[in-house]
Coordinates of C-alpha atoms and ligand atoms in Angstrom, one line a residue:
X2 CA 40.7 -43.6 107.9
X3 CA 37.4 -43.8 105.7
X4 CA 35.1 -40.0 106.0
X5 CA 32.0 -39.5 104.0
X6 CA 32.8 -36.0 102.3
X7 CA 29.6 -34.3 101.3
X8 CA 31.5 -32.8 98.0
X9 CA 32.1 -35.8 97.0
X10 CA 29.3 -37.8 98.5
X11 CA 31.5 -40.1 98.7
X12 CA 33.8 -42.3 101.3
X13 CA 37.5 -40.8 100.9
X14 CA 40.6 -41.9 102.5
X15 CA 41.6 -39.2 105.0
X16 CA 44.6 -37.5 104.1
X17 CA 46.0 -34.2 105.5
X18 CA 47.4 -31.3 103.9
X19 CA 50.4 -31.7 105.6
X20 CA 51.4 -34.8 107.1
X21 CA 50.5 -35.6 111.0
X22 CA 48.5 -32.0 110.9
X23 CA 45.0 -31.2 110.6
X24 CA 43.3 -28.2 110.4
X25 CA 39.4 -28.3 111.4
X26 CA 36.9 -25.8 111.4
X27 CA 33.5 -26.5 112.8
X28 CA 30.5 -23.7 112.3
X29 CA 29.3 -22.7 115.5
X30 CA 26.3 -21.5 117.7
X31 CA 24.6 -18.4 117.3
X32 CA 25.1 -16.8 120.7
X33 CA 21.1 -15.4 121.1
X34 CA 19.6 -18.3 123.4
X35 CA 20.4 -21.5 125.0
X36 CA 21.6 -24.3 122.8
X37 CA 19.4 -27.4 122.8
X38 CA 20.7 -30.8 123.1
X39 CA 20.0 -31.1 118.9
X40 CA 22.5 -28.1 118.5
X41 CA 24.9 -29.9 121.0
X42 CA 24.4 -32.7 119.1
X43 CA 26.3 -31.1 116.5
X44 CA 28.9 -30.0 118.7
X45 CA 29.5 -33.1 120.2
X46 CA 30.1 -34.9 116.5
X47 CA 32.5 -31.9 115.8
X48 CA 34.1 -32.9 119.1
X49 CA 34.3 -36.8 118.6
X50 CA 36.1 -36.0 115.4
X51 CA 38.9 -34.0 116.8
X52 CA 39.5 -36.2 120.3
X53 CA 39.3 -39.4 117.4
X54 CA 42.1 -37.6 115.1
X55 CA 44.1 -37.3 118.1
X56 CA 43.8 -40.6 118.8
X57 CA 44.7 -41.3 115.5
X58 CA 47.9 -39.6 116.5
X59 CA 47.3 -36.4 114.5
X60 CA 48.4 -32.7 115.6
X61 CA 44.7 -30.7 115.2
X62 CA 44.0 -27.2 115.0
X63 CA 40.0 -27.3 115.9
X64 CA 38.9 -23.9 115.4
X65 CA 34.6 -23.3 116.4
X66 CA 33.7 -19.9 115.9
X67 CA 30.5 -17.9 117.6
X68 CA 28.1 -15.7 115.9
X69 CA 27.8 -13.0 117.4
X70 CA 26.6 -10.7 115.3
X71 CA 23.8 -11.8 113.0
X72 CA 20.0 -10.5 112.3
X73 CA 19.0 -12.8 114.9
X74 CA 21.1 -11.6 117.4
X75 CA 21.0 -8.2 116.6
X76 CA 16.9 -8.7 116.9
X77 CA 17.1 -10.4 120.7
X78 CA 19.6 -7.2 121.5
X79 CA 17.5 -4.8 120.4
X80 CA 14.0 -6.5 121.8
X81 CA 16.1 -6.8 125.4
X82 CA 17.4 -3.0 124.9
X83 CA 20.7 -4.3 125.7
X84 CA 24.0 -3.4 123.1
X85 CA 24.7 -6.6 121.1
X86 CA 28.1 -7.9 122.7
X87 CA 25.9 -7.2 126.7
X88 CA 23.2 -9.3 124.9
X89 CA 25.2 -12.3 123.4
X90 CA 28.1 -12.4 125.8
X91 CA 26.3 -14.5 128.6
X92 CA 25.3 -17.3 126.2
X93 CA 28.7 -17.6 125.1
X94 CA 29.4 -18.3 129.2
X95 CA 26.6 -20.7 129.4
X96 CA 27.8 -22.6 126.0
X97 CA 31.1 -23.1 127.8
X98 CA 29.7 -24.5 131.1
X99 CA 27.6 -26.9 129.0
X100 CA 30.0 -28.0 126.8
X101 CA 32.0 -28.8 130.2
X102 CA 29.0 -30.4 131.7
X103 CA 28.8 -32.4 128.1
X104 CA 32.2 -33.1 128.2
X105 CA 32.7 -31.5 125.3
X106 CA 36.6 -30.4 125.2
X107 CA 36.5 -27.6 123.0
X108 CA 38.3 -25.8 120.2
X109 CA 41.6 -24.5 120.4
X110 CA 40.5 -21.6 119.2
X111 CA 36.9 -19.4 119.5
X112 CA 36.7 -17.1 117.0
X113 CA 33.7 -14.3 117.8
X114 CA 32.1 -12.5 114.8
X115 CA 32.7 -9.1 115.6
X116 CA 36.6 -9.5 116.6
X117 CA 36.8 -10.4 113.1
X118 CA 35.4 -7.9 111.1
X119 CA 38.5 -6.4 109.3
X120 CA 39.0 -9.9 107.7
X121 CA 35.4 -10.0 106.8
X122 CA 36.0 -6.3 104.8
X123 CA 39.1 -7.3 103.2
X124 CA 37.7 -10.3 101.7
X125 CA 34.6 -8.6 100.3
X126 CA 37.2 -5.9 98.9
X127 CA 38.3 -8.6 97.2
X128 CA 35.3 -10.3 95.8
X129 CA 34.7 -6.8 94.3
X130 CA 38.1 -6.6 92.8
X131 CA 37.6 -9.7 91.1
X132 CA 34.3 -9.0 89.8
X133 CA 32.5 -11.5 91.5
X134 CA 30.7 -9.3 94.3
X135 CA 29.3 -5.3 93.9
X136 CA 27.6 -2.6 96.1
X137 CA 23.7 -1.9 96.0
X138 CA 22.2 0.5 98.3
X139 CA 25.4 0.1 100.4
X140 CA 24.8 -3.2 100.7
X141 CA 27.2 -5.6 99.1
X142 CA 26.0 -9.1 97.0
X143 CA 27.7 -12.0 96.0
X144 CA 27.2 -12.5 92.3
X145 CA 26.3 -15.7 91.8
X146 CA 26.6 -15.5 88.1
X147 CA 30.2 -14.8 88.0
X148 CA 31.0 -18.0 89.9
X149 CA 30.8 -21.4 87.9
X150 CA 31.3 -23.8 90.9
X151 CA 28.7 -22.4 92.6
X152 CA 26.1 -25.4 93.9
X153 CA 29.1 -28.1 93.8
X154 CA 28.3 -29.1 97.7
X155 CA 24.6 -28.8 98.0
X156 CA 24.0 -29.6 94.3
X157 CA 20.9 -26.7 93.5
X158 CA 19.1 -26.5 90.8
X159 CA 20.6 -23.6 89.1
X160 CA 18.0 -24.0 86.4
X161 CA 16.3 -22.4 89.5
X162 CA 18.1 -19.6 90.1
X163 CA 16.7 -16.1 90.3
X164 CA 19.1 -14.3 88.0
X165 CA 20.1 -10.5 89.0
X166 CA 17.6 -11.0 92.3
X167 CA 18.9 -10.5 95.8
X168 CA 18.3 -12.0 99.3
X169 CA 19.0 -10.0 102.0
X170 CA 18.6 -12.2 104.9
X171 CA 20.9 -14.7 106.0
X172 CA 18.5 -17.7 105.9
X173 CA 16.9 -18.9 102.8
X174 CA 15.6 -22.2 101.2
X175 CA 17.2 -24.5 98.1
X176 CA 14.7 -23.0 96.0
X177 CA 15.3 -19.5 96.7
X178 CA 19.0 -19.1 94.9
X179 CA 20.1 -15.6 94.6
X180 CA 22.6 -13.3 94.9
X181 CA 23.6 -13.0 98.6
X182 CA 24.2 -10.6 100.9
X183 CA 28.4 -10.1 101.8
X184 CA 27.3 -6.9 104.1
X185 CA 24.3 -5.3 105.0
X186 CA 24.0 -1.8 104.6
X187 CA 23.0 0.0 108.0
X188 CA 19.6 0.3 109.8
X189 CA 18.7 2.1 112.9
X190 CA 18.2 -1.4 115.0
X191 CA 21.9 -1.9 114.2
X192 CA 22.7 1.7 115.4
X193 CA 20.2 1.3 118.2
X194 CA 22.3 -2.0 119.7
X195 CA 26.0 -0.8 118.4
X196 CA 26.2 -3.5 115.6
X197 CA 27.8 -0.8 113.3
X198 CA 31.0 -1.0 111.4
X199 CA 32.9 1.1 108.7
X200 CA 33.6 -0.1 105.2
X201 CA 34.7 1.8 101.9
X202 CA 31.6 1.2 101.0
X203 CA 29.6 2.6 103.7
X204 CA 28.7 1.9 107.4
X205 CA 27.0 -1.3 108.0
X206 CA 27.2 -5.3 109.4
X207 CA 28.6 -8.4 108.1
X208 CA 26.2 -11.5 106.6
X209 CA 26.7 -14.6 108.1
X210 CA 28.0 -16.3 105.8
X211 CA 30.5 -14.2 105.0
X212 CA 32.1 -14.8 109.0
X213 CA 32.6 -18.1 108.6
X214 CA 35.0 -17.5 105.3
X215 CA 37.4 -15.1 106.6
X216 CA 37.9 -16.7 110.4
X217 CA 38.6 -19.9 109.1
X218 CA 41.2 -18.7 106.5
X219 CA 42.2 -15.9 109.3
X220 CA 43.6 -19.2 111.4
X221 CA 44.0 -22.1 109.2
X222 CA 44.7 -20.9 106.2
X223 CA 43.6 -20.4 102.4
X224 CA 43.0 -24.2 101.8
X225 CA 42.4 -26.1 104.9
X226 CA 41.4 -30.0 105.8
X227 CA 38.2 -30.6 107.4
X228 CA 34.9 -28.2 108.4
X229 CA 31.8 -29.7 109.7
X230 CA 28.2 -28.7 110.6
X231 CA 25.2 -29.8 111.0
X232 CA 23.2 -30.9 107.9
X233 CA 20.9 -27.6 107.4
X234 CA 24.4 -26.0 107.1
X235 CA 24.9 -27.6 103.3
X236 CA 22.6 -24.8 101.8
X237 CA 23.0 -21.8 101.6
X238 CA 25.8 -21.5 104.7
X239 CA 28.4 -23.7 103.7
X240 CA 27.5 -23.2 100.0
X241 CA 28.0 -19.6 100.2
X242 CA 31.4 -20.1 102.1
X243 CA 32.8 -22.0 98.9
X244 CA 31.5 -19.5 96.1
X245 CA 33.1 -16.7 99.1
X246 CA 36.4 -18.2 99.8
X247 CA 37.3 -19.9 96.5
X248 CA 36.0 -16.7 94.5
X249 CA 38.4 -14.5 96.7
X250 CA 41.7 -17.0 96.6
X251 CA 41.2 -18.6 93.7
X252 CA 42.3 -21.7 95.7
X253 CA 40.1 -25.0 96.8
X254 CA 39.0 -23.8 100.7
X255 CA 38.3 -27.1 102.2
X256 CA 39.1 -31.0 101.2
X257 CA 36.4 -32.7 103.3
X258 CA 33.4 -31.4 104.1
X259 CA 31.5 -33.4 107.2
X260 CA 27.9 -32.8 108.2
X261 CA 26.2 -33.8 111.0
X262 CA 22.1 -35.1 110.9
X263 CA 19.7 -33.6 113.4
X264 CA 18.5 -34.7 116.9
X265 CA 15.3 -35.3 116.3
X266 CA 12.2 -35.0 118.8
X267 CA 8.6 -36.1 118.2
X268 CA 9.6 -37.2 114.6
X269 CA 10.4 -33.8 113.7
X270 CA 13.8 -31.5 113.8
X271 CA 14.5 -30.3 117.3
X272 CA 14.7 -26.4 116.6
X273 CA 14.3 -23.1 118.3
X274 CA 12.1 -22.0 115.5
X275 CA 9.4 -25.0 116.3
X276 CA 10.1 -24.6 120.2
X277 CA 10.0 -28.5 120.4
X278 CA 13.6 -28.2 122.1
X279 CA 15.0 -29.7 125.4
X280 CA 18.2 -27.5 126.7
X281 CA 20.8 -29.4 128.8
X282 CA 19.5 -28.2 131.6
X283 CA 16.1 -29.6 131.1
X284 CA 17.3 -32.3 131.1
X285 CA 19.4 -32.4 134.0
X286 CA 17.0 -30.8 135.6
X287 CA 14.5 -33.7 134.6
X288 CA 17.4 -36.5 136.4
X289 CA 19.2 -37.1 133.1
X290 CA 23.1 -37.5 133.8
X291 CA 25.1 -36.2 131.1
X292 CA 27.1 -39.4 130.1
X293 CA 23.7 -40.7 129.6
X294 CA 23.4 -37.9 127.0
X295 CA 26.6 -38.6 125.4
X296 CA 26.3 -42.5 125.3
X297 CA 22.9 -42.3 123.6
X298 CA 24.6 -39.8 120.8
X299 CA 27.2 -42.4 120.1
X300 CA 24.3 -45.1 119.4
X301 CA 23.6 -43.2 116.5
X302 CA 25.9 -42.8 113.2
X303 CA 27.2 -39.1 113.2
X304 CA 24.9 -39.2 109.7
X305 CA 21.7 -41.0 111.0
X306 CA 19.3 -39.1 112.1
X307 CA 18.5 -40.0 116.1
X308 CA 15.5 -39.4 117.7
X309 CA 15.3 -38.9 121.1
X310 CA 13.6 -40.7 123.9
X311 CA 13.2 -40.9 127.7
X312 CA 13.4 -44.9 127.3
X313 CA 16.7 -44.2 125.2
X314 CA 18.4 -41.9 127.4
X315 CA 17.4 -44.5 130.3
X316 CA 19.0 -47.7 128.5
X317 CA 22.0 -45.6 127.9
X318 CA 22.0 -44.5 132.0
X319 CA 21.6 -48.4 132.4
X320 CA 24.7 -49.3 129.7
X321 CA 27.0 -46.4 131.0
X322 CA 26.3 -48.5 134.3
X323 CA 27.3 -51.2 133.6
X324 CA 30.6 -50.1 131.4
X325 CA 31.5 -48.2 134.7
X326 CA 31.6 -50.8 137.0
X327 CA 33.6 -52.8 135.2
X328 CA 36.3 -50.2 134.9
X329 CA 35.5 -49.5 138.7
X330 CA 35.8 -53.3 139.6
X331 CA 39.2 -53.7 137.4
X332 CA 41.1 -50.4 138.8
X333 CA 39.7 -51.5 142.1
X334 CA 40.9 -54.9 142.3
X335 CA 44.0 -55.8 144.4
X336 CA 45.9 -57.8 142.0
X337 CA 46.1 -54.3 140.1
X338 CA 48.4 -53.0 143.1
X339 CA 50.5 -56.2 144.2
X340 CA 51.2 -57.4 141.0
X341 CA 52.3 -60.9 142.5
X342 CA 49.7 -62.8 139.8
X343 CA 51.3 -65.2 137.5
X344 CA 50.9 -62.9 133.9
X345 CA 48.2 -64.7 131.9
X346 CA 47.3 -63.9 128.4
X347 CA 43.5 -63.0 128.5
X348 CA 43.5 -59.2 129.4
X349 CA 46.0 -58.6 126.8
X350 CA 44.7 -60.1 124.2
X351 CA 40.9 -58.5 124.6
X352 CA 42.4 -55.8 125.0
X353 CA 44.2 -55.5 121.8
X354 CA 41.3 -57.3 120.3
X355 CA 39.0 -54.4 121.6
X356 CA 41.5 -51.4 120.4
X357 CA 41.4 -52.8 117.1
X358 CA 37.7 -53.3 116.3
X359 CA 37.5 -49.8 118.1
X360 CA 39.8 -48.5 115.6
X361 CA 38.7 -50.0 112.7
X362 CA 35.1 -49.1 113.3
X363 CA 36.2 -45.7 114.0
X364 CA 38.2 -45.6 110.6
X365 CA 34.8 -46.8 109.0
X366 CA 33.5 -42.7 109.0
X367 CA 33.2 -42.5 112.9
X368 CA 31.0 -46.1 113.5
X369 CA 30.7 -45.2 116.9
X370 CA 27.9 -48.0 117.6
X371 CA 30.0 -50.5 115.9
X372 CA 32.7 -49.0 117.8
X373 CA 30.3 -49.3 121.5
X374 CA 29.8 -52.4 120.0
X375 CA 33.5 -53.3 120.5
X376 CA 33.4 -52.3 123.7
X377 CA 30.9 -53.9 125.3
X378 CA 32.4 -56.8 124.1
X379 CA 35.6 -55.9 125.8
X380 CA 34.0 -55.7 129.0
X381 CA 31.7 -59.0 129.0
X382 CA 35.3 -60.8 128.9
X383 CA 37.0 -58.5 131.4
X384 CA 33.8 -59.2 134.4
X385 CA 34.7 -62.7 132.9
X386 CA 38.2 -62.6 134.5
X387 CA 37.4 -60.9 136.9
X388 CA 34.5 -63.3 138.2
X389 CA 37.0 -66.3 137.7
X390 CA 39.7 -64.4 139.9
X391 CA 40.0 -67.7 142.4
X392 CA 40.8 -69.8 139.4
X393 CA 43.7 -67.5 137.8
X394 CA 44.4 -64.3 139.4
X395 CA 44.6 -61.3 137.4
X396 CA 48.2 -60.0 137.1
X397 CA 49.0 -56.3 137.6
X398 CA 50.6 -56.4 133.8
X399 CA 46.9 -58.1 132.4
X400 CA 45.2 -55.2 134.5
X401 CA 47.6 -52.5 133.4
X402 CA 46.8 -53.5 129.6
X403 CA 43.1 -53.9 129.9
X404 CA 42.7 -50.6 131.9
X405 CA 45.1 -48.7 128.9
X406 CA 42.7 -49.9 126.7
X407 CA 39.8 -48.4 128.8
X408 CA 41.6 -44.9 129.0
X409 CA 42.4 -45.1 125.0
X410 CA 39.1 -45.9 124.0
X411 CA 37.4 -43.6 126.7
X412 CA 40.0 -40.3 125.2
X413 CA 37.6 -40.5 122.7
X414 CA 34.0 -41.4 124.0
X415 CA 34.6 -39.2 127.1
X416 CA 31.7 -41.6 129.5
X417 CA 33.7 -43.2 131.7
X418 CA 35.9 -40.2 133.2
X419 CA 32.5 -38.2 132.9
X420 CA 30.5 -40.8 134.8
X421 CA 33.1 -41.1 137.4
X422 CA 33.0 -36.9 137.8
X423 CA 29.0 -37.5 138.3
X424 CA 29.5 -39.6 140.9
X425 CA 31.8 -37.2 142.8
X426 CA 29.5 -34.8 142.8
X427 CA 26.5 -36.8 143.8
X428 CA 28.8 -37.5 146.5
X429 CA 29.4 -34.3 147.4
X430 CA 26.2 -33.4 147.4
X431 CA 25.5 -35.9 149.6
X432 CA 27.9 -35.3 152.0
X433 CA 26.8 -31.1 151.7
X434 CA 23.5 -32.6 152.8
X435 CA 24.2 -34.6 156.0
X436 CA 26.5 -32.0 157.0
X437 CA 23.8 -29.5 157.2
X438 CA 21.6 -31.5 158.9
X439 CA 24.2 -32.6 161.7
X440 CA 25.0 -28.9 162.1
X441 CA 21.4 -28.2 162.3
X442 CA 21.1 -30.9 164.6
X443 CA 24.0 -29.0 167.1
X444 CA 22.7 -26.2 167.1
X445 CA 19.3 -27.3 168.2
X446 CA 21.5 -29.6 170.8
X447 CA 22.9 -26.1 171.7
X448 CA 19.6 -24.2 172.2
X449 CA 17.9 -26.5 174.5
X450 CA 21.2 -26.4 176.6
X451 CA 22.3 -30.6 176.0
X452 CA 26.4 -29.4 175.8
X453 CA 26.8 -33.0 175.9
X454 CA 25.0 -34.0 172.4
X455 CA 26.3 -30.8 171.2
X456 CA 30.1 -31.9 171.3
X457 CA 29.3 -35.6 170.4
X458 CA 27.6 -34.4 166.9
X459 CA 30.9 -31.7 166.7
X460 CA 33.2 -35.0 167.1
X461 CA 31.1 -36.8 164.4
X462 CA 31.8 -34.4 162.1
X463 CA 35.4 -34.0 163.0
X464 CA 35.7 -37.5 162.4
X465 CA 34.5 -36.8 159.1
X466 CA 37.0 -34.4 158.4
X467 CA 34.3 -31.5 158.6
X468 CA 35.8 -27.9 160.7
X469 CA 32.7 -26.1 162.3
X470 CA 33.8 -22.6 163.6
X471 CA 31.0 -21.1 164.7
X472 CA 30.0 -17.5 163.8
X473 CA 28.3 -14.7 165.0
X474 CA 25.9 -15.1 161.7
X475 CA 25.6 -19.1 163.0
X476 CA 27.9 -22.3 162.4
X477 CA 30.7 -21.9 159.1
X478 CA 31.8 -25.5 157.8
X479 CA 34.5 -26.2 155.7
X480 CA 35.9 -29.6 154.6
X481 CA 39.8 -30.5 156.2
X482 CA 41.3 -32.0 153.6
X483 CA 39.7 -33.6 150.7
X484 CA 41.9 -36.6 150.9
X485 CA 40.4 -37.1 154.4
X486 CA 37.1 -36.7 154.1
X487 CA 34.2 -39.7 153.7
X488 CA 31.9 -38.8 151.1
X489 CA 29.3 -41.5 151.9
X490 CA 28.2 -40.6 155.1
Ligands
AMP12 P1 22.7 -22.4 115.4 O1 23.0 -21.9 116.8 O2 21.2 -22.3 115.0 O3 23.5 -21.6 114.3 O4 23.0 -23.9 115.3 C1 24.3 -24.4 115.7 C2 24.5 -25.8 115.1 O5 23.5 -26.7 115.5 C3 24.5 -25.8 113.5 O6 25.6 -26.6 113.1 C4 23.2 -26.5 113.2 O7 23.3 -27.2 112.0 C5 23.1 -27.4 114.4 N1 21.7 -27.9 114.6 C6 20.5 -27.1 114.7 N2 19.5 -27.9 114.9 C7 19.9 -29.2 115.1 C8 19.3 -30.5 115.4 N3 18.0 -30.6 115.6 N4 20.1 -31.6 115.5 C9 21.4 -31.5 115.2 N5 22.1 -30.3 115.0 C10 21.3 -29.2 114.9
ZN13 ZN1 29.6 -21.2 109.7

């Protein structure tokens, strides 16, 4: 398995620390606002890699942290009047129902800032040790002088470089290299929101880059295998991390380095800072589905940039379509259940035909739209067989192969079990909907004293599985039993 490795900038054979294991790390949100769907871009390429290394058969250890303590964070506490971990703890909820709603798995593990802060001391106690870090106002700077390897991933100018100058703040551009800041000495907005913690060398916060350095060795270790990001990650975040973790060990700290490009909107970087953003919700809200959302990321290479487009998200709506009724049709069909078919050859072969091309475009650094590619192909021949079902029935053996293949290529795309989860729920909508109106309906039955229209709507809706006890505050409804119930009224 081929993966671009932006320390290399090259294409490198994937191979694991430890054989069968991986240990991943991916750079999280900043918990001070909704994500937009560019940030979720990110998190869904962080989350293709892991389900894709499974499939690959691989044991991971996907580790995402949250930023929870940070200038910006600590600036939206303070402007809300709310302590830090009040402010930042909701969005942390809400990243977690949209990653659901995405169906983005998740990491095994979430690692928050501010539970992390004695690792985060111990290895700038270190950095000063060695020489490579020292104390200034009670602040504490990475000195970038001391560190030859520093500019390896991003590749600065170091000609550049703003000898003995510091930057305090935790975002700053290519050409703006200078010492950075391990830990910020205290100010009263950090007092004011309880972002405050004690060091030997005074009371004070953490830099964000510094958080990323000590959870990730805090879970996976010293030297680990994979951590990814988006692109605007490279400098100074991920940088810093290197100069950070390799200055404190001594050791190499990761072996492939994966970036992510941006979601782009109106030709430009979707970003909070230029408010030209879409959240989830938008687009939900606007009658997106989120397999839609997911398909039209996997059109893109991971590292092409993708811009999005109503008239994108509505050809992926019409592909995810058509993908799903297939699989609908095939795990539908009767010859699936009786299994009396004579065993032809066709299913199984496309369907070891489709696994491989899947495969190998997914070895090729993630090709997912090679990879769609493969798939679509996959399911042209499967209506195929299907459509000629009076000429050669389908066997339940041909339908068992071609549906495995389905369920192994969809453990990694994630649209097919997602679309057929939308579809629930428009169901049940649906069926909350005509419920309320046949109540409605009763009780106006009721009020104009027609018993006998009354019962008969009662019995329609017992028929549908539907329990109306009726309450002093009006009727109660409650479904029987799931298994009973039509949802397509
Ligand atoms: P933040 O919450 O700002 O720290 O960003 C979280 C993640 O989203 C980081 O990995 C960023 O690189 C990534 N990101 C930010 N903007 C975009 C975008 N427009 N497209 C893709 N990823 C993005
Ligand atoms: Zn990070």
């Amino acid at each position: 398995m081929l993966l671009y490795n932006t320390l290399t900038r090259r294409h490198e054979e994937f191979v694991p620390l430890i054989e069968g294991e991986v240990g991943m790390y991916a750079c999280g949100p900043t918990i001070y606002a909704t994500p937009h769907i560019g940030n979720m871009r990110t998190f869904f390429f962080a989350d293709l890699l892991h389900r894709y290394l499974e499939f690959r058969g691989y044991r991971v250890k996907f580790v995402m942290n949250l930023t929870d303590v940070d200038d910006k964070t600590i600036t939206r506490a303070l402007q809300n009047g709310v302590p830090l971990t009040e402010y930042t703890e909701p969005f942390a909820e809400s990243l977690f129902a949209d990653f659901d709603t995405l169906g983005i798995q998740g990491a095994d593990v979430y690692t928050r800032a501010t539970r992390y802060i004695p690792e985060m001391i111990s290895l700038i106690q270190r950095l000063i040790d060695r020489g490579l870090a020292y104390v200034s106002d009670g602040s504490v700077y990475f000195d970038i002088s001391e560190f030859p390897g520093y500019g390896r991933l991003s590749r600065v100018d170091l000609t550049q470089a703003r000898q003995g100058e510091r930057v305090a703040s935790d975002e700053y551009d290519k050409d703006d290299i200078r010492d950075f800041a391990l830990w910020k000495a205290v100010r009263e907005e950090d007092e004011a929101v309880g972002a405050v913690w004690m060091t030997p060398w005074g009371p004070g916060r953490p830099g964000w880059h510094i958080e990323c350095s000590a959870m990730s060795m805090a879970i996976l270790g010293e030297t680990f295998d994979i951590h990814c990001g988006g692109a605007d990650l490279v400098f100074p975040h991920h940088e810093d991390e290197i100069a950070q973790s390799e200055g404190a060990t001594g050791k190499p700290f990761v072996r492939y380095w994966l970036h992510g490009e941006f979601l782009q909107l109106d030709g430009e970087k979707m970003a909070k800072s230029r408010g030209n953003l879409f959240t989830l919700g938008d687009l939900l809200d606007r009658g997106a589905r989120a397999s839609s959302i997911r398909h039209t990321f996997l059109t893109t290479h991971y590292r092409g940039r993708l811009s999005f487009t109503w008239a994108a998200l509505a050809a992926s709506a019409e592909a995810v379509r058509r993908l799903f009724n297939t699989w609908k049709r095939l795990r539908d069909h009767p010859s699936t259940r009786t299994g009396r078919a004579e065993d032809v050859p066709v299913l199984h072969e496309a369907a070891a035909g489709a696994l491989a091309n899947f495969t190998a475009a997914m070895d090729d650094d993630l090709n997912t739209s090679v990879a769609l590619a493969s798939l679509y192909d996959f399911v042209t021949i499967v209506n195929t067989r299907l459509d000629a079902l009076c000429t050669a029935p389908i066997s339940a053996a041909e339908a068992s192969a071609a549906l495995d293949a389905f369920a192994r290529i969809d453990a990694v795309f994630g649209i097919l079990t997602l679309a057929e989860r939308e579809q629930e729920e428009v169901a049940d909508d649906r069926l909350r909907l005509w419920v309320e109106e046949r109540i409605q309906a009763r009780a106006e039955a009721r009020a104009r004293r027609d018993f006998a229209e009354a019962d008969r709507v009662r019995d329609e809706l017992t028929a549908r599985g539907i329990v109306v006890e009726d309450t002093v505050t009006g009727a109660r409804w409650s479904v029987r039993c799931q298994g009973e119930v039509r949802a397509d009224p």
